[in-house]
Amino acid sequence: MNDASAAPGSFWDARGLASWLFTIDHKRIGLLYLWCVLGFFIVGVSLGLLVRLELIAPGRTIMGPQTYNAMFTLHGVIMIFLVVIPSIPASFGNIILPLHLGAEDVAFPRLNMFSWWLYAIGAVTALAALFTGDGPPDTGWTFYVPFSAVTTTNVSVAVAAVFVLGFSSILTGLNFIVTIHRLRAPGLTWTHLSLFAWALYATAWIQLLATPILGITGLLIIAERVLDMGVFDPARGGDPILYQHLFWIYSHPAVYIMILPAMGVISDIIPVFARKAIFGYKTIAFSSLAIAFAGSLVWAHHMFVSGMSDTAVMVFSLLTFVVAIPSAVKVFNWVSTLYKGSIHMEPPLVFALGFIFLFTMGGITGLVLGAAGADMHVHDTYFVVGHFHYVIFGGTGMGLFAALHYWLPKVHGRMYNKRVATWSAIILVVGMNGLYFPMYLLGLAGMPRRYYDYLPQYTALHEASTVGSWVVVAGLALMFVNLWRGMRSGPRVGPNPWGAATLEWTLPSPPPTHNFPVEPVVERGPYDFRGVRADD
Amino acid sequence: MTDAHRDYEGAKLGMWLFLFTEILLFGGLFVLFAVSMARHHDAFHMASQQLDPAMGAANTVVLITSSWLVAMAVAALKLGQDARARALTLGTIALAGVFLVIKYFEWSAKFRHGLYPGSAELAAHPPGEAAYFALYYAMTGLHGIHVLVGMGVLGFAWWLMRTGRCTQGDFVFLENAALYWHLVDLIWIYLFPLFYLVG
Ligand code: HEM
Ligand SMILES: [Cu+2]
């Protein structure tokens, strides 16, 4: 990557492929992640588009049923494990966290490089699962037994890939926890930590505590397939429901690995563009930990119809309601911060507002699903698909885009076209509603998810959704072209284009390799804007 | 672990967190064991009779001794007795090897009796016994892999000591390797009564 924007003395200076692949500079590792994540994101979006296109009309449109199953499985596996989970924590977490702490690097720079390598190996293995063996996996990203134990498609390789990716995620989380504990600059107390850092801290704990369970679950699937183990086979004393428990003990907390970092980004962006200290700093910081904790207790809300006892259903339903509270608290805090703030409507804020709107849409339907009675009706329908796309794409996706627009000037030292950026955000919000709102209606009307074909009465809503997917792609294309052009040839910016108060904005844009020439001494909070000036 | 700045506390904290994830990895299997045992109480009892507690006990002694050796190795290195530390580390690796040899004989005896996942013999037993043996191989197998990894890590520590990169002044790698080995030992100390003595 030759980058014209690099000012001399910046971390871009070293040249050549090896200087990137074997770098131990957290900023470069973060960018490696970012490029991979964005690359896989484009692949995942393309697969999603094909699935949507197939569904534009009943019956066969562009592919057969087996291809369709493989397509949505790949779409899910790529999006969840290769894109969304590493998205913000591994990319922007790596780039920004040490800067927010006033540190030279993360605690274990070599381990950090190793994590990226594991991610790359996992990604290559996942791709290998597509092109080797007897066809790409067709189980859905949840790999439910017994089907995953008996299908002849390449499930073992895909699961092995997930295992390696999980290991990478664990090591990143471990590195961040130690970094936050050990490498804060003098004066940077826990209550002076940025909310992004707080969010990463809570996320890191979930990565550390939940991912090993996914690891063992994956190993057991491989053991079922390769060694004919029978742990989940009732004929041999096993139980397939146990698989679902183990899977969701990881995968529900994993949705907070996906969303908490995005919430952290939003919490950092809102006060900067409202020119106001964030309302309820401690509640926001604490609610991240509360989400991490409570979110670990609600996994079985994915299994209301799997045949648990009624008591279990009621308990998990109640717990699910409890976990919604800290998320709602954050939304109220953001809105209160904006209230009577002096608002600067810059692109990062526009994306943040899009996040709040879309995430709220998804969160409220989460409550509908968490109510066991309602879930009986809409479980495994398009309602669920709508719900998680609003939270994952509308939430984490918009959070990632907000982060891109907020920090790109810092990383590249250049600015994109702000008007175009704002338009791309608006098109995205419109497109996502067009794409996913019809899914709520489809689900309520009884359209099951993961079906290749459907009854004619669902046609109109499916058509609307597919058209929505094209609007989304238009928004994405506009946004990426604009970012690309800004990063190559946009006007140069100084150290602090937004007038933000966290430590990264005291460094030149782009920052030098060793971050802070002298270790900073911190005397102010991250949202204390007194005396902070945006450069003109 | 890092070279940019030597943060002893940080390295130890990192290792403890990692050990925690290892415990959780086994935790999933322990949960499966608990649930299955509650469901098939009698079959588990019958199946566990077929293991050889003498071999399990021997292996317990081997691992506890090895844990003790590696603790002495750390102490020796801190006192600057490099040669002694290296010898004790090699002793630990050797005992790890003994553990695996005993395990090999144990497993192959079971295989000869047709007690392995998917065998016709097990299919003739009640389903709970099949579940028992599935978990037996899964858990002791995963533990065995950890023994192998531990041997690799200790071997690496030995090599670092030989080349003067793990010394009295900078012993954290050996210390962390020893912690890892203690964990491998500890997990076995849970597996042993669970599989060999519940009956
Ligand atoms: C915070 C971000 C969230 C993300 C990223 C997320 C993601 C997901 C995903 C991916 C699924 C589908 C799983 C599958 O493939 O089967 C799902 C289902 C579900 N979500 Fe969420 N979710 C989030 C928040 C919430 C909240 C706040 C609640 C409740 C208060 C909730 C309740 C549910 C329930 C009950 C289901 C299961 C629906 C069913 O299968 O019947 N989610 N979510
Ligand atoms: Cu969930």
PDB file of N, CA, C and O and ligand atoms in Angstrom, chain A residues 141 248 255-256 259 301-302 320 324 359 366-367 369-370 375 379-380 384 387-388 391-392 449-450, ligand 1:
ATOM      1  N   TRP A 141     -25.065 -20.716   9.687  1.00  0.00           N
ATOM      2  CA  TRP A 141     -23.854 -20.403  10.461  1.00  0.00           C
ATOM      3  C   TRP A 141     -23.890 -21.012  11.852  1.00  0.00           C
ATOM      4  O   TRP A 141     -22.888 -21.017  12.556  1.00  0.00           O
ATOM      5  N   TRP A 248     -25.166 -21.467  22.018  1.00  0.00           N
ATOM      6  CA  TRP A 248     -25.681 -20.134  22.352  1.00  0.00           C
ATOM      7  C   TRP A 248     -25.028 -19.546  23.587  1.00  0.00           C
ATOM      8  O   TRP A 248     -25.052 -18.331  23.782  1.00  0.00           O
ATOM      9  N   VAL A 255     -23.050 -11.639  20.398  1.00  0.00           N
ATOM     10  CA  VAL A 255     -23.702 -10.484  19.794  1.00  0.00           C
ATOM     11  C   VAL A 255     -23.283  -9.205  20.527  1.00  0.00           C
ATOM     12  O   VAL A 255     -23.307  -8.126  19.944  1.00  0.00           O
ATOM     13  N   TYR A 256     -22.854  -9.334  21.766  1.00  0.00           N
ATOM     14  CA  TYR A 256     -22.354  -8.134  22.446  1.00  0.00           C
ATOM     15  C   TYR A 256     -20.915  -7.850  22.074  1.00  0.00           C
ATOM     16  O   TYR A 256     -20.479  -6.703  22.143  1.00  0.00           O
ATOM     17  N   ILE A 259     -21.724  -5.660  19.232  1.00  0.00           N
ATOM     18  CA  ILE A 259     -22.363  -4.352  19.336  1.00  0.00           C
ATOM     19  C   ILE A 259     -21.660  -3.410  20.312  1.00  0.00           C
ATOM     20  O   ILE A 259     -21.636  -2.205  20.104  1.00  0.00           O
ATOM     21  N   HIS A 301     -32.697 -17.887  25.229  1.00  0.00           N
ATOM     22  CA  HIS A 301     -33.853 -17.304  24.542  1.00  0.00           C
ATOM     23  C   HIS A 301     -33.855 -17.674  23.058  1.00  0.00           C
ATOM     24  O   HIS A 301     -34.802 -17.374  22.352  1.00  0.00           O
ATOM     25  N   HIS A 302     -32.802 -18.301  22.596  1.00  0.00           N
ATOM     26  CA  HIS A 302     -32.814 -18.818  21.218  1.00  0.00           C
ATOM     27  C   HIS A 302     -33.464 -20.189  21.154  1.00  0.00           C
ATOM     28  O   HIS A 302     -33.559 -20.778  20.088  1.00  0.00           O
ATOM     29  N   THR A 320     -33.876 -11.946  29.657  1.00  0.00           N
ATOM     30  CA  THR A 320     -33.701 -11.233  28.400  1.00  0.00           C
ATOM     31  C   THR A 320     -34.214  -9.805  28.519  1.00  0.00           C
ATOM     32  O   THR A 320     -33.608  -8.863  27.986  1.00  0.00           O
ATOM     33  N   ALA A 324     -32.036  -5.833  28.319  1.00  0.00           N
ATOM     34  CA  ALA A 324     -32.360  -4.698  27.459  1.00  0.00           C
ATOM     35  C   ALA A 324     -32.174  -3.372  28.192  1.00  0.00           C
ATOM     36  O   ALA A 324     -31.985  -2.329  27.558  1.00  0.00           O
ATOM     37  N   PHE A 359     -30.457   0.942  15.459  1.00  0.00           N
ATOM     38  CA  PHE A 359     -30.252   0.050  16.597  1.00  0.00           C
ATOM     39  C   PHE A 359     -31.506  -0.015  17.457  1.00  0.00           C
ATOM     40  O   PHE A 359     -31.876  -1.075  17.968  1.00  0.00           O
ATOM     41  N   GLY A 366     -36.061  -6.983  19.469  1.00  0.00           N
ATOM     42  CA  GLY A 366     -35.418  -7.984  20.323  1.00  0.00           C
ATOM     43  C   GLY A 366     -36.291  -8.294  21.524  1.00  0.00           C
ATOM     44  O   GLY A 366     -36.413  -9.445  21.957  1.00  0.00           O
ATOM     45  N   LEU A 367     -36.931  -7.232  22.053  1.00  0.00           N
ATOM     46  CA  LEU A 367     -37.824  -7.457  23.192  1.00  0.00           C
ATOM     47  C   LEU A 367     -39.016  -8.314  22.793  1.00  0.00           C
ATOM     48  O   LEU A 367     -39.456  -9.169  23.553  1.00  0.00           O
ATOM     49  N   LEU A 369     -38.982 -10.589  20.611  1.00  0.00           N
ATOM     50  CA  LEU A 369     -38.494 -11.963  20.532  1.00  0.00           C
ATOM     51  C   LEU A 369     -38.199 -12.532  21.914  1.00  0.00           C
ATOM     52  O   LEU A 369     -38.311 -13.728  22.153  1.00  0.00           O
ATOM     53  N   GLY A 370     -37.798 -11.652  22.832  1.00  0.00           N
ATOM     54  CA  GLY A 370     -37.453 -12.118  24.163  1.00  0.00           C
ATOM     55  C   GLY A 370     -38.690 -12.538  24.956  1.00  0.00           C
ATOM     56  O   GLY A 370     -38.578 -13.308  25.909  1.00  0.00           O
ATOM     57  N   ASP A 375     -42.426 -14.945  20.822  1.00  0.00           N
ATOM     58  CA  ASP A 375     -41.397 -15.667  20.073  1.00  0.00           C
ATOM     59  C   ASP A 375     -41.926 -16.975  19.489  1.00  0.00           C
ATOM     60  O   ASP A 375     -41.512 -17.392  18.407  1.00  0.00           O
ATOM     61  N   HIS A 379     -40.619 -17.166  15.909  1.00  0.00           N
ATOM     62  CA  HIS A 379     -39.335 -17.871  15.907  1.00  0.00           C
ATOM     63  C   HIS A 379     -39.033 -18.454  14.530  1.00  0.00           C
ATOM     64  O   HIS A 379     -39.903 -19.000  13.873  1.00  0.00           O
ATOM     65  N   ASP A 380     -37.762 -18.323  14.118  1.00  0.00           N
ATOM     66  CA  ASP A 380     -37.345 -18.859  12.825  1.00  0.00           C
ATOM     67  C   ASP A 380     -38.177 -18.343  11.654  1.00  0.00           C
ATOM     68  O   ASP A 380     -38.348 -19.031  10.646  1.00  0.00           O
ATOM     69  N   VAL A 384     -37.079 -12.613  12.758  1.00  0.00           N
ATOM     70  CA  VAL A 384     -35.766 -12.757  13.386  1.00  0.00           C
ATOM     71  C   VAL A 384     -34.675 -12.221  12.457  1.00  0.00           C
ATOM     72  O   VAL A 384     -33.751 -11.522  12.890  1.00  0.00           O
ATOM     73  N   HIS A 387     -34.786  -8.551  12.696  1.00  0.00           N
ATOM     74  CA  HIS A 387     -34.241  -8.119  13.986  1.00  0.00           C
ATOM     75  C   HIS A 387     -32.718  -8.085  13.969  1.00  0.00           C
ATOM     76  O   HIS A 387     -32.098  -7.079  14.281  1.00  0.00           O
ATOM     77  N   PHE A 388     -32.109  -9.194  13.582  1.00  0.00           N
ATOM     78  CA  PHE A 388     -30.653  -9.169  13.776  1.00  0.00           C
ATOM     79  C   PHE A 388     -29.942  -8.366  12.709  1.00  0.00           C
ATOM     80  O   PHE A 388     -28.861  -7.850  12.956  1.00  0.00           O
ATOM     81  N   VAL A 391     -29.943  -4.827  14.118  1.00  0.00           N
ATOM     82  CA  VAL A 391     -28.921  -4.587  15.149  1.00  0.00           C
ATOM     83  C   VAL A 391     -27.506  -4.777  14.614  1.00  0.00           C
ATOM     84  O   VAL A 391     -26.611  -4.002  14.950  1.00  0.00           O
ATOM     85  N   ILE A 392     -27.297  -5.783  13.767  1.00  0.00           N
ATOM     86  CA  ILE A 392     -25.918  -6.015  13.342  1.00  0.00           C
ATOM     87  C   ILE A 392     -25.503  -5.070  12.231  1.00  0.00           C
ATOM     88  O   ILE A 392     -24.439  -4.457  12.291  1.00  0.00           O
ATOM     89  N   ARG A 449     -37.709 -18.427   7.829  1.00  0.00           N
ATOM     90  CA  ARG A 449     -36.389 -18.033   7.321  1.00  0.00           C
ATOM     91  C   ARG A 449     -35.702 -19.238   6.696  1.00  0.00           C
ATOM     92  O   ARG A 449     -36.111 -20.378   6.913  1.00  0.00           O
ATOM     93  N   ARG A 450     -34.667 -18.976   5.911  1.00  0.00           N
ATOM     94  CA  ARG A 450     -33.840 -19.996   5.291  1.00  0.00           C
ATOM     95  C   ARG A 450     -34.639 -20.885   4.338  1.00  0.00           C
ATOM     96  O   ARG A 450     -34.341 -22.058   4.185  1.00  0.00           O
TER      97      ARG A 450
HETATM   98  C1  HEM C   1     -27.283  -5.903  20.737  1.00  0.00           C
HETATM   99  C2  HEM C   1     -27.144  -6.408  19.574  1.00  0.00           C
HETATM  100  C3  HEM C   1     -27.833  -7.655  19.102  1.00  0.00           C
HETATM  101  C4  HEM C   1     -27.388  -8.446  18.117  1.00  0.00           C
HETATM  102  C5  HEM C   1     -26.104  -8.232  17.320  1.00  0.00           C
HETATM  103  C6  HEM C   1     -28.321  -9.528  17.975  1.00  0.00           C
HETATM  104  C7  HEM C   1     -28.178 -10.540  17.046  1.00  0.00           C
HETATM  105  C8  HEM C   1     -29.041 -11.590  16.882  1.00  0.00           C
HETATM  106  C9  HEM C   1     -28.897 -12.655  15.933  1.00  0.00           C
HETATM  107  C10 HEM C   1     -27.721 -12.826  14.967  1.00  0.00           C
HETATM  108  C11 HEM C   1     -29.953 -13.465  16.053  1.00  0.00           C
HETATM  109  C12 HEM C   1     -30.284 -14.650  15.172  1.00  0.00           C
HETATM  110  C13 HEM C   1     -29.612 -15.862  15.599  1.00  0.00           C
HETATM  111  C14 HEM C   1     -29.864 -17.002  14.642  1.00  0.00           C
HETATM  112  O1  HEM C   1     -29.260 -17.044  13.573  1.00  0.00           O
HETATM  113  O2  HEM C   1     -30.703 -17.848  14.978  1.00  0.00           O
HETATM  114  C15 HEM C   1     -30.758 -12.953  17.127  1.00  0.00           C
HETATM  115  C16 HEM C   1     -31.892 -13.547  17.613  1.00  0.00           C
HETATM  116  C17 HEM C   1     -32.544 -13.144  18.778  1.00  0.00           C
HETATM  117  N1  HEM C   1     -32.321 -11.961  19.503  1.00  0.00           N
HETATM  118 FE1  HEM C   1     -30.887 -10.643  19.148  1.00  0.00          FE
HETATM  119  N2  HEM C   1     -29.317  -9.382  18.874  1.00  0.00           N
HETATM  120  C18 HEM C   1     -29.059  -8.248  19.603  1.00  0.00           C
HETATM  121  C19 HEM C   1     -29.823  -7.718  20.615  1.00  0.00           C
HETATM  122  C20 HEM C   1     -30.913  -8.334  21.167  1.00  0.00           C
HETATM  123  C21 HEM C   1     -31.678  -7.823  22.279  1.00  0.00           C
HETATM  124  C22 HEM C   1     -31.409  -6.496  22.994  1.00  0.00           C
HETATM  125  C23 HEM C   1     -32.626  -8.760  22.531  1.00  0.00           C
HETATM  126  C24 HEM C   1     -33.700  -8.750  23.593  1.00  0.00           C
HETATM  127  C25 HEM C   1     -33.855  -7.814  24.512  1.00  0.00           C
HETATM  128  C26 HEM C   1     -32.473  -9.835  21.596  1.00  0.00           C
HETATM  129  C27 HEM C   1     -33.254 -10.979  21.536  1.00  0.00           C
HETATM  130  C28 HEM C   1     -33.158 -11.963  20.577  1.00  0.00           C
HETATM  131  C29 HEM C   1     -33.928 -13.178  20.576  1.00  0.00           C
HETATM  132  C30 HEM C   1     -34.961 -13.563  21.630  1.00  0.00           C
HETATM  133  C31 HEM C   1     -33.557 -13.919  19.444  1.00  0.00           C
HETATM  134  C32 HEM C   1     -34.050 -15.293  19.027  1.00  0.00           C
HETATM  135  C33 HEM C   1     -35.195 -15.204  18.081  1.00  0.00           C
HETATM  136  C34 HEM C   1     -35.605 -16.573  17.614  1.00  0.00           C
HETATM  137  O3  HEM C   1     -34.768 -17.305  17.063  1.00  0.00           O
HETATM  138  O4  HEM C   1     -36.792 -16.891  17.798  1.00  0.00           O
HETATM  139  N3  HEM C   1     -31.427  -9.539  20.773  1.00  0.00           N
HETATM  140  N4  HEM C   1     -30.188 -11.783  17.611  1.00  0.00           N
END
